[in-house]
Amino acid sequence: MAQLTEATTDPEKARLERIAELTDPATIRYLETIGVKEGWTCAEVGAGAGSIARWLSNRVGHFGKVHAIDIDPGMMDGITAPNLEVRDQDISETPLDEGTYDLVHCKILLMHLADRERVIGEFARALKPGGYLLVEEADIRSIQRVDPPSPLLTRAAAALETFFYFGGADPGYGMKLLPAVRRTGLKVLGTDCQLTAVQAGTPEIATISMSLAKLAPMIVTAGLMGQKEIEAAFDQLEQPSDTVIYTPTTVSVWAQRSDA
Ligand SMILES: C[S@@+](CC[C@H](N)C(=O)[O-])C[C@H]1O[C@@H](n2cnc3c(N)ncnc32)[C@H](O)[C@@H]1O
C-alpha cells in the first residue's frame, strides 16, 4: 500500500500537502497575474492544508482579510495569522456573503459537489464589483495514460474515475469549467491547464498513490477491482522503474466581475 514519504501521522493531511506541492506553483502564477493586492478581502474555499490561504494572508497584509473555508478545517491546524480566519463551513449549505470579496479562489473542490453549478454562481455573486474569481478543477481522466502501457494501472485509473461518479462527483469537471464560468456572467480573463508526468518509485508518484490508497477499500467493496489487483497496482507505482503516468490535469480559469 502507499507509503508516506514524510513523517506525518495523518495520511489525509499528507495527501493534501502533496496535491498542494504539485499544484500551488501554477496557482501562485495565476494569483500574480490577477494582481492580488494589499488590503484585499479573499475567500479560499476548500482550503485543504491551507498553503494558498497562507500565501494570500501574507500578500494582503495587515489591512486585508482571508477567510479560509473548509468542512475539515483541522487540516489547517498551525496556520494562523491576525488577518486569517479559518471557517468550518460547508459551502453547499452556507454560501459566501454577496458582494464581499476582491478574490474568491477554489481548487479541486467543485468537482466533488453535486450542486457545483449553483455554488459557482454563488461565488460570482460573492464578488465585489471588479472582484476576481479563480477556479481550478481537475480532469482525472489523464491518469489513464501510462507508458509503457500497463493494463493494470490503466484499470486502476478507470476504477478511480468510476468511483468518483458513484459518489456524485464529476471526475472530468476540469473540461467543463470554462463554459461554467462563462455562465456566471463574469468576464473570462484567462485559462490554462497543468499536467505533470510522474515516474514510478519517485516521491512525486505519491500524488497518485495516496488518492488511490484513500479510495482503495471502497473500490474493492464496490467490486471495481480485487484486493490483490489493487495491491499489484500499488507495487507497480512504488517500485522504481521507467513507468511514467500522467497526473490529473488541472484546468484553471480566472474571471472578473466586469461592472467595476
Ligand atoms: C482535494 S482537496 C483540495 C484542497 C486544496 N484546495 C488544494 O488544492 O490543495 C478538497 C478540499 O475541499 C474540502 N471540501 C470538500 N467539500 C467541501 C464543502 N462542501 N465545503 C467546504 N469545503 C469542502 C475538503 O475538505 C478538502 O479540504
Coordinates of C-alpha atoms and ligand atoms in Angstrom, one line a residue:
M1 CA 0.0 0.0 0.0
A2 CA 1.0 3.6 -0.4
Q3 CA 3.9 4.7 1.8
L4 CA 4.0 8.2 3.2
T5 CA 7.3 9.8 2.3
E6 CA 7.0 12.4 5.1
A7 CA 7.0 12.0 8.8
T8 CA 3.3 12.8 9.2
T9 CA 0.8 10.9 11.2
D10 CA -2.3 11.9 9.2
P11 CA -2.5 10.4 5.7
E12 CA -5.2 12.8 4.6
K13 CA -3.1 15.8 5.6
A14 CA -0.1 14.3 3.8
R15 CA -2.2 13.7 0.7
L16 CA -3.5 17.3 0.7
E17 CA 0.1 18.6 1.1
R18 CA 1.2 16.6 -1.9
I19 CA -1.6 18.0 -4.0
A20 CA -0.6 21.5 -2.9
E21 CA 3.1 20.9 -3.7
L22 CA 2.2 19.8 -7.1
T23 CA -0.4 22.5 -8.0
D24 CA 0.5 25.6 -5.9
P25 CA 3.3 27.0 -8.2
A26 CA 0.8 27.4 -11.0
T27 CA -1.9 28.8 -8.7
I28 CA 0.5 31.4 -7.4
R29 CA 1.4 32.4 -11.0
Y30 CA -2.3 33.0 -11.7
L31 CA -2.8 34.9 -8.5
E32 CA 0.2 37.1 -9.5
T33 CA -1.3 37.6 -12.9
I34 CA -4.6 38.7 -11.3
G35 CA -2.5 41.0 -9.2
V36 CA -3.7 40.3 -5.6
K37 CA -3.1 43.4 -3.6
E38 CA -2.6 44.6 0.0
G39 CA -5.9 45.3 1.7
W40 CA -7.9 42.8 -0.3
T41 CA -10.6 40.5 1.2
C42 CA -10.2 37.0 -0.1
A43 CA -12.1 33.7 0.3
E44 CA -10.1 30.5 -0.1
V45 CA -12.8 27.8 -0.3
G46 CA -12.0 24.1 0.2
A47 CA -8.7 25.4 1.6
G48 CA -7.3 21.9 2.4
A49 CA -4.0 22.1 4.2
G50 CA -4.1 25.9 3.9
S51 CA -1.0 26.7 1.8
I52 CA -2.8 29.1 -0.5
A53 CA -4.7 30.7 2.4
R54 CA -1.2 31.3 4.0
W55 CA 0.1 32.8 0.7
L56 CA -2.9 35.1 0.4
S57 CA -2.6 36.2 4.1
N58 CA 1.0 37.2 3.5
R59 CA 0.1 39.1 0.3
V60 CA -3.0 41.0 1.6
G61 CA -1.2 42.2 4.7
H62 CA -2.5 43.9 7.9
F63 CA -5.3 45.7 6.2
G64 CA -6.5 42.7 4.2
K65 CA -8.5 39.6 5.3
V66 CA -8.6 36.0 4.3
H67 CA -11.4 33.6 5.0
A68 CA -10.1 30.0 4.7
I69 CA -13.2 27.8 4.4
D70 CA -13.4 24.0 4.7
I71 CA -15.6 21.3 6.0
D72 CA -12.5 19.8 7.6
P73 CA -10.6 22.8 9.0
G74 CA -8.5 20.7 11.2
M75 CA -6.2 20.2 8.2
M76 CA -5.2 23.8 8.7
D77 CA -4.0 23.4 12.3
G78 CA -0.9 25.5 12.8
I79 CA -1.8 28.0 10.1
T80 CA -2.6 31.2 11.9
A81 CA -2.3 35.0 11.2
P82 CA -4.2 38.0 12.5
N83 CA -5.7 38.6 9.1
L84 CA -6.6 34.9 8.6
E85 CA -9.9 33.4 9.7
V86 CA -10.4 29.7 9.4
R87 CA -14.0 28.9 9.0
D88 CA -15.6 25.5 9.5
Q89 CA -18.2 25.8 6.7
D90 CA -20.0 23.5 4.2
I91 CA -20.1 25.7 1.1
S92 CA -23.0 23.7 -0.3
E93 CA -25.1 24.6 2.9
T94 CA -23.8 28.1 3.7
P95 CA -23.0 30.3 0.7
L96 CA -20.4 33.1 0.8
D97 CA -21.8 36.6 1.6
E98 CA -22.8 38.5 -1.5
G99 CA -20.7 41.5 -2.7
T100 CA -18.0 40.9 -0.2
Y101 CA -14.8 39.7 -1.8
D102 CA -12.0 41.1 -4.0
L103 CA -11.0 37.5 -4.8
V104 CA -12.7 34.1 -4.5
H105 CA -10.4 31.1 -5.1
C106 CA -11.1 27.3 -5.1
K107 CA -9.1 24.4 -6.3
I108 CA -10.3 20.8 -6.7
L109 CA -13.5 21.5 -4.8
L110 CA -16.4 22.0 -7.2
M111 CA -15.9 18.6 -9.0
H112 CA -16.7 16.9 -5.6
L113 CA -20.0 18.9 -5.1
A114 CA -23.3 17.7 -6.5
D115 CA -24.6 21.3 -6.6
R116 CA -21.4 22.7 -8.3
E117 CA -23.3 24.9 -10.9
R118 CA -25.2 26.7 -8.1
V119 CA -22.1 27.1 -6.0
I120 CA -20.0 28.6 -8.8
G121 CA -22.9 31.1 -9.3
E122 CA -22.8 32.0 -5.6
F123 CA -19.0 32.5 -5.9
A124 CA -19.6 35.0 -8.7
R125 CA -22.3 36.9 -6.6
A126 CA -19.9 37.0 -3.6
L127 CA -17.5 39.2 -5.5
K128 CA -17.4 43.0 -5.1
P129 CA -17.7 45.0 -8.3
G130 CA -14.3 44.4 -10.1
G131 CA -13.6 41.4 -8.0
Y132 CA -11.9 38.3 -9.3
L133 CA -12.7 34.6 -9.4
L134 CA -10.0 31.9 -9.8
V135 CA -11.4 28.4 -10.1
E136 CA -9.2 25.4 -10.7
E137 CA -10.6 21.9 -11.2
A138 CA -9.2 18.6 -12.2
D139 CA -9.9 16.2 -15.0
I140 CA -8.6 12.9 -13.6
R141 CA -9.0 11.0 -16.9
S142 CA -5.4 11.9 -17.8
I143 CA -4.1 9.3 -15.3
Q144 CA -5.2 6.5 -17.6
R145 CA -2.2 7.4 -19.9
V146 CA 0.7 5.2 -18.8
D147 CA 3.9 4.5 -20.6
P148 CA 4.9 1.8 -21.3
P149 CA 1.3 0.6 -21.5
S150 CA 0.1 -1.1 -18.2
P151 CA -3.4 -2.6 -18.4
L152 CA -3.3 -2.9 -14.6
L153 CA -2.6 0.8 -13.9
T154 CA -5.0 1.9 -16.6
R155 CA -7.6 -0.3 -15.0
A156 CA -6.9 1.2 -11.5
A157 CA -7.2 4.7 -13.0
A158 CA -10.5 3.8 -14.7
A159 CA -11.8 2.4 -11.3
L160 CA -10.9 5.7 -9.6
E161 CA -12.8 7.6 -12.3
T162 CA -15.9 5.3 -12.0
F163 CA -15.8 5.6 -8.2
F164 CA -15.9 9.4 -8.5
Y165 CA -19.2 9.1 -10.5
F166 CA -20.7 6.8 -7.8
G167 CA -20.2 9.5 -5.2
G168 CA -21.9 12.3 -7.3
A169 CA -18.5 13.8 -8.2
D170 CA -17.5 14.7 -11.8
P171 CA -14.0 13.4 -12.5
G172 CA -13.9 15.3 -15.8
Y173 CA -15.2 18.6 -14.4
G174 CA -12.0 20.4 -15.4
M175 CA -13.0 20.3 -19.0
K176 CA -16.5 21.7 -18.2
L177 CA -15.1 24.6 -16.2
L178 CA -14.7 27.3 -18.9
P179 CA -18.4 27.3 -20.0
A180 CA -19.5 27.0 -16.4
V181 CA -17.5 30.2 -15.5
R182 CA -18.9 32.0 -18.6
R183 CA -22.5 31.1 -17.5
T184 CA -22.0 33.0 -14.3
G185 CA -21.8 36.2 -16.3
L186 CA -18.3 37.1 -15.3
K187 CA -15.8 38.2 -17.9
V188 CA -13.2 35.4 -18.5
L189 CA -9.7 36.9 -18.4
G190 CA -7.6 33.7 -18.8
T191 CA -7.4 30.0 -18.8
D192 CA -4.6 27.5 -18.5
C193 CA -4.0 23.8 -17.6
Q194 CA -1.3 21.9 -15.9
L195 CA -0.3 18.3 -16.4
T196 CA 2.7 16.6 -14.9
A197 CA 4.4 13.3 -15.8
V198 CA 5.4 11.3 -12.7
Q199 CA 7.7 8.3 -12.6
A200 CA 7.1 5.1 -10.7
G201 CA 9.1 4.8 -7.5
T202 CA 9.7 8.5 -7.1
P203 CA 8.3 10.8 -4.4
E204 CA 6.1 12.6 -7.0
I205 CA 4.1 9.4 -7.6
A206 CA 2.6 9.9 -4.1
T207 CA 0.0 12.4 -5.5
I208 CA -1.5 9.4 -7.4
S209 CA -0.8 6.6 -5.0
M210 CA -2.2 8.4 -2.0
S211 CA -5.5 9.2 -3.7
L212 CA -5.7 5.5 -4.8
A213 CA -4.9 4.5 -1.2
K214 CA -7.7 6.7 0.1
L215 CA -10.3 5.1 -2.2
A216 CA -8.9 1.6 -2.5
P217 CA -11.2 0.0 0.2
M218 CA -14.3 1.5 -1.4
I219 CA -13.1 0.5 -4.9
V220 CA -12.8 -3.1 -3.6
T221 CA -16.1 -3.1 -1.8
A222 CA -17.8 -1.7 -4.9
G223 CA -16.4 -4.7 -6.9
L224 CA -14.4 -2.5 -9.3
M225 CA -11.1 -4.2 -8.6
G226 CA -10.0 -7.1 -6.4
Q227 CA -7.8 -6.5 -3.3
K228 CA -4.9 -8.4 -4.9
E229 CA -5.2 -6.4 -8.1
I230 CA -5.1 -3.1 -6.2
E231 CA -2.0 -4.3 -4.3
A232 CA -0.3 -5.2 -7.5
A233 CA -1.1 -1.7 -8.9
F234 CA 0.5 -0.1 -5.8
D235 CA 3.6 -2.2 -6.2
Q236 CA 3.9 -1.1 -9.8
L237 CA 3.5 2.6 -8.8
E238 CA 6.0 2.3 -5.9
Q239 CA 8.7 0.1 -7.4
P240 CA 11.4 2.2 -9.2
S241 CA 11.0 1.7 -13.0
D242 CA 10.7 3.6 -16.3
T243 CA 6.9 3.6 -16.0
V244 CA 5.5 7.1 -16.3
I245 CA 2.0 8.1 -15.6
Y246 CA 0.3 11.5 -16.0
T247 CA -1.2 13.3 -13.0
P248 CA -4.8 14.6 -13.2
T249 CA -5.0 17.7 -15.5
T250 CA -5.8 20.8 -13.5
V251 CA -7.8 23.3 -15.5
S252 CA -7.7 26.9 -14.3
V253 CA -10.0 29.8 -15.3
W254 CA -9.8 33.3 -13.9
A255 CA -12.6 35.9 -14.5
Q256 CA -13.7 39.3 -13.3
R257 CA -17.0 40.9 -12.2
S258 CA -17.0 43.5 -15.0
D259 CA -19.3 46.1 -13.5
A260 CA -16.2 47.7 -11.9
Ligands
LIG1 C1 -9.0 17.8 -3.0 S1 -9.0 18.9 -1.6 C2 -8.2 20.3 -2.3 C3 -7.5 21.2 -1.2 C4 -6.9 22.5 -1.7 N1 -7.8 23.3 -2.4 C5 -5.7 22.2 -2.6 O1 -5.9 22.2 -3.9 O2 -4.6 21.8 -2.1 C6 -10.6 19.4 -1.4 C7 -10.9 20.2 -0.2 O3 -12.2 20.7 -0.2 C8 -12.9 20.5 1.1 N2 -14.3 20.4 0.9 C9 -15.0 19.3 0.3 N3 -16.3 19.6 0.2 C10 -16.5 20.8 0.8 C11 -17.6 21.6 1.1 N4 -18.9 21.2 0.8 N5 -17.4 22.8 1.7 C12 -16.2 23.2 2.1 N6 -15.1 22.5 1.8 C13 -15.2 21.3 1.2 C14 -12.2 19.2 1.6 O4 -12.4 19.0 3.0 C15 -10.8 19.4 1.1 O5 -10.0 20.0 2.1

